[in-house]
């Protein structure tokens, strides 16, 4: 589906064009075309390929989706794959999508697949800064990448919150299977975000350093900015992973501590009951000659001894932390 | 065994030739020969070596098999070793095979060992794209590598399914020795896939970047495609390994939690039985003077106390999660 | 807020200037201006940007804060981000702040955010060494970085002390949940210090090696000094992390040892009570014909046997370390 | 001890010489000398040093042994240290030895220390391939390295077998301390093999790539072959180490599972015995008024209740896997 | 304190000089001065700085100590920091010291801090090899580094012995908290040795490879020797660390095994006592109509049943390894 297709000159939108009119629109040298597609079918992609002379392999990638983030260079043009992400708060799940960008000296084509926000906002923002948009397709590439990367910040924030909630659970009193499951799921989410973001380090690096015709020198510092954000997201994710590993170990440690406590409680109470049971057993024996049994104070004395022993044990166990 | 041997010119199959006729077939400058062998004996390999002037060491490797994936350059020709893999669903096992490719300016020789699909499909697909096949042996090399690498995707999918099944088992109720064994076996499979695929990262890199005569410039982007797939398989495998490590830890953690629960249940029920047993023991003592024993309501009262104590303990243990 | 703004010539402070007078102050070729700002608002930053022609992106970074430490080069000037840290001893917490430095051939601008000491001390120290300050803004950059980095030493010292306290707790007798929590929190602090300091390795490296106009050759060895300190802090932190991992494992190990001991104590005492209880049970049976019951010495003998058995068991358990 | 000392020309042995005659033997330009020494004393080494002008430091290394594998270049000659290994099947131990090779344009000196096979076989094999031996000392170096490296394959096979045996033990029923000890010892063996083989990756790399006079261009591919073997041994060892780590974890996991089962069995049987004991205790009380005691069916009924309760519990525990 | 200060020419000591006479001593072109200082005060360092024109930063480092090992180049001279180590066998502790070396074309200054042997031995050894000492300050640097590095061998030997002692403890019968503590302390020692030695890899590398005026070409191979020793110490330490990790895991594993055994013993004995106690309880019931009680053989039969049950259980438990 064609979401948007416009021609720009000198940083300003000069015309809305249809796919068919692109050739016409590009006749004027100072113009470039910015097309936004959403899950296009093969036919539409074919038209676009024809219009700009895109490489077969890149088109195939854009059609199939499920690529990893990458930057590829075909003659004078760039093909960029980005993974987009959105927090699905209802189901506590991250939805991932994919965006493919074809950037040539006089065109930008964005192809969205799966979960992602519309890039209409990016277009509006770019159009409000004509002096920057005037730098051409390279700046549009920056604006789109910046938009995609910035949308990872709320996600890593949510993952940080989740870790904090887990810490509270681990170091709180409740010890549940649920904690372990959530640690595992957080680990899985982190790995997926990592996979989506970490290849961008290399992509940005190449955009900053390599001699790419479509990125004018003046646009480079902007990619350094994206690079910085990618590095930061990466760092936060690595940090969370390392903390999560420690949290898992702390969890295991505390489960053992708790088991220790249960064991000691078990031992303590067992001893506390065993003593009077044993004494009672002794005076339940049927020997003919057991003088204590005959004595009128035998019963209260034995009861006293039992209570005393239990009390003494209870005090001892309490003091040494077994009960 | 010679599976197939044909001469190509301008991207089209021009003749089926026998090993003996190769010299004849190559007399015309625009032709190249594509030979497919399956577990050839020393004699056949010798003939092929002679026909194309292959290096002793490469032939030795191709004969012995059990090489690791690699790319070697001998003067003007390339020697590529690939590991092929097939899921053996009956025995839940991955079968590995090996393919050796000799690629020169005017020949491609593929030598299959062990489990692998026939490359007849690749040949058919290549012959249906004459404009690409016209790029010569370099494109055939791509087509074969692409075929081999793409067959790893169903395998890593199966491994991903296995991990999901394991997760269900770990976080489900059942706690069995079997789970640990399957985690271990999945780890072993992952390591083997890793060993088969990861050397290809370097192989592809060299095919893309280095100045190799047999790979024309126009064929390079295709190897970038294979490279991409290899990287993706690698990433999935690494991801699975890291998740598996977490799964193992989660498993250990949950075993401990379950032990904790068993321990608490044990302690709780022990206490529940110990109390009436102790009381009964006391009133089983044979003291002459025990007024409670004489009282007509003694028995029902004591029974009431027992029941009350047990009920109270049961309620307490339930509330604190020990039972 | 403008904390300080002065012009320097030949290593000496020649005039205090306001932001508005900067243009005036720089008319003399041998002068440079050193400005200290504290959490400036957008307006003030705008003035400074205008005065020195700073890049939009750098100013944006300086305004938003929450950057990672980095060094960026814009034409003839440098933009440096540092993370500052202060031990908050009351709350046993490390407070982090941020400092941004703009360094050009004839100006240094420092922008402080969050927790950090004032750089007034640095200014005083620099002014007391005119021959060094005479090297220009490059030396001021060194002095500020040195000051920031040196303030990490008391922090890593405090973390080392914390680890020692934890070791005492782990290998001492007390086994508490608190220990695990503190290990975890120390780990988190270490990770944060690491994140603040480790990017400086690369920053210093570039300041030492790259050809940067604002760093005169004679100032380079001073950055090597900062580099050394950064490496040392990094090493200490890595060391602490590795020791902490071992400490966590040792902790887990000792929890298990302690559980083992509790288990053995439980088993030992259970056996010690079970024996007389069993014997007493036997002589509590109501068989008509039990000769021992009739014997006058039956009771004392059985009591003797009970005591003897308990004594023997107690001795055995003591010897083998179960009690 | 001099094991063998011969002069070669054109790939054929032309004369057996003594150490003293070396000078004489080398007078003819096309000859080179190949000497095999076994644990030589200082005097003999001195003679050899003198004959070929070897460097003091290399001779010192060769005398002291206990070097790590390395390749050093002294002017026109090479000094190579290899670690040799032999499986000592009786004592289930790997014996390591050391071989030092001095390779110059016209000589090869091998010095064996400790456990290693004689290189007589290598000499015989070389002499049977005159066209290859004619490449000179470089080819002899290859032949010796190939021999040493190939003897690591049976060792890593034995280690693989050991791991399989351990897997059977771990996942079998038997749970013993012995398993843990053997895992640890296998780990130690793997580390030692790793240390002996992994430096050879770098050594081979330099022999393949660097411009070394004593290695003619035509001999290079042979070192690539050794390189391949070294990489494969390294990979197998790394693989085994990673599997071993998993095996250790699986072992720990299964110990815990087994503990869990023991715990549940303990709890189950304890409950099974506690119920009738409690009931018996109740009817052992001496209350005057306990109507059940008077009833003729009291005893059989109570026995029935006991059996019923035990049966019910047994069934329940069996069903839930506690017994 | 000045320990020694002498002028050398042609590899021979020509004069003992005082700090004041250095200028005089260096007037002759072929001479160099070798000074040994021990914890000098600021004044003495100042004199030395003046005499040779040393850099402020290097002097500051030498005064403060607590540097990490490093090599720094100041114009024509080198500044080397080494960490020295000595085994303190009484307190089973490693004492670390520091040595700073200033090496110029015509001087060597060594500054010792903390625990370290005197370098008098090095001086004696050097003076006994005039042909080597004649290579100048570069050779003295080698001799000092070699001396420092070689003194790490007895230390790593001691650490290896400690690990072996720990292995005996772990796999022996005794299971103690002490073992865990010693593992931890060994880990700490290893980390400290690592930190002292590993930076020397890079230092040696630069001394071997970089073009440093003060190291003549002929002296280079000697630094390769030091490099080799450093690599070996590093390898041994890494090896020990990895083994230690496995030892810790094996320890944890064996603690669990031991716990398992205790648990089974507990369960076994509990069952063994529970059976007769239960039977005795049954025949201790006060039912009027219990025919067994009346039978003259009731008592011996029941006792026989008890013994038989216990015997049977004991045999079963023994067979299955629970007792």
XYZ file of N, CA, C and O in Angstrom, chain B residues 1-3 19-20 36-50 59-65 102 109-113:
132
model
N 31.008 -41.840 -7.550
C 29.968 -41.950 -8.577
C 29.739 -40.592 -9.246
O 29.615 -39.576 -8.566
N 29.695 -40.576 -10.548
C 29.398 -39.336 -11.255
C 27.884 -39.181 -11.305
O 27.176 -40.021 -11.868
N 27.347 -38.138 -10.675
C 25.898 -37.946 -10.665
C 25.478 -37.193 -11.920
O 24.449 -37.473 -12.515
N 33.526 -37.926 -17.995
C 34.780 -37.418 -17.426
C 35.871 -37.386 -18.502
O 36.674 -36.455 -18.582
N 35.864 -38.441 -19.338
C 36.908 -38.544 -20.344
C 36.816 -37.413 -21.373
O 37.817 -37.010 -21.951
N 28.990 -33.214 -10.843
C 28.523 -33.586 -9.509
C 28.926 -35.006 -9.195
O 28.555 -35.934 -9.906
N 29.728 -35.178 -8.106
C 30.164 -36.516 -7.700
C 29.560 -36.853 -6.344
O 29.317 -35.978 -5.518
N 29.326 -38.151 -6.132
C 28.832 -38.598 -4.833
C 29.743 -39.701 -4.309
O 29.876 -40.747 -4.905
N 30.386 -39.417 -3.183
C 31.329 -40.347 -2.572
C 32.175 -41.084 -3.607
O 32.140 -42.314 -3.701
N 32.972 -40.332 -4.370
C 33.775 -40.946 -5.426
C 34.927 -41.759 -4.846
O 35.400 -41.471 -3.747
N 35.367 -42.768 -5.565
C 36.546 -43.517 -5.112
C 37.811 -42.794 -5.584
O 37.757 -41.805 -6.324
N 38.958 -43.278 -5.119
C 40.231 -42.609 -5.405
C 40.472 -42.491 -6.903
O 40.984 -41.473 -7.399
N 40.080 -43.546 -7.661
C 40.335 -43.540 -9.101
C 39.613 -42.400 -9.791
O 40.216 -41.626 -10.559
N 38.326 -42.269 -9.489
C 37.532 -41.220 -10.112
C 38.089 -39.839 -9.768
O 38.254 -38.972 -10.634
N 38.398 -39.657 -8.472
C 38.963 -38.376 -8.037
C 40.257 -38.093 -8.808
O 40.539 -36.951 -9.175
N 41.050 -39.152 -9.025
C 42.308 -38.998 -9.746
C 42.061 -38.479 -11.163
O 42.748 -37.560 -11.636
N 41.047 -39.061 -11.821
C 40.714 -38.608 -13.173
C 40.364 -37.122 -13.183
O 40.805 -36.353 -14.017
N 39.504 -36.748 -12.210
C 39.065 -35.359 -12.134
C 40.258 -34.439 -11.859
O 40.407 -33.377 -12.458
N 41.119 -34.875 -10.918
C 42.311 -34.088 -10.590
C 43.135 -33.808 -11.838
O 43.556 -32.685 -12.096
N 43.299 -34.878 -12.626
C 44.092 -34.778 -13.836
C 43.459 -33.802 -14.833
O 44.130 -32.949 -15.415
N 42.663 -32.630 -3.097
C 42.111 -33.939 -3.456
C 42.135 -34.880 -2.251
O 41.172 -35.604 -1.986
N 43.239 -34.831 -1.524
C 43.352 -35.660 -0.318
C 42.226 -35.332 0.666
O 41.561 -36.209 1.214
N 42.001 -34.026 0.866
C 40.908 -33.583 1.752
C 39.567 -34.110 1.264
O 38.744 -34.596 2.039
N 39.333 -33.970 -0.056
C 38.048 -34.372 -0.629
C 37.852 -35.873 -0.491
O 36.733 -36.366 -0.403
N 38.939 -36.613 -0.447
C 38.828 -38.064 -0.350
C 38.558 -38.499 1.096
O 37.722 -39.348 1.355
N 39.272 -37.872 2.016
C 39.152 -38.297 3.416
C 37.895 -37.793 4.085
O 37.428 -38.312 5.062
N 37.364 -36.692 3.590
C 36.238 -36.019 4.265
C 36.609 -35.688 5.713
O 37.781 -35.678 6.074
N 35.270 -27.757 -5.913
C 36.440 -27.218 -6.604
C 35.910 -26.230 -7.628
O 35.097 -26.610 -8.474
N 33.368 -28.545 -9.553
C 33.224 -29.952 -9.204
C 32.662 -30.010 -7.795
O 33.219 -29.398 -6.881
N 31.527 -30.706 -7.625
C 30.993 -30.875 -6.275
C 31.137 -32.328 -5.882
O 30.858 -33.226 -6.681
N 31.613 -32.557 -4.653
C 31.813 -33.914 -4.142
C 31.011 -34.054 -2.863
O 31.301 -33.376 -1.882
N 29.962 -34.917 -2.897
C 29.130 -35.093 -1.718
C 29.552 -36.293 -0.901
O 29.855 -37.350 -1.449
N 29.549 -36.134 0.440
C 29.791 -37.243 1.364
C 28.687 -37.247 2.406
O 28.299 -36.184 2.884
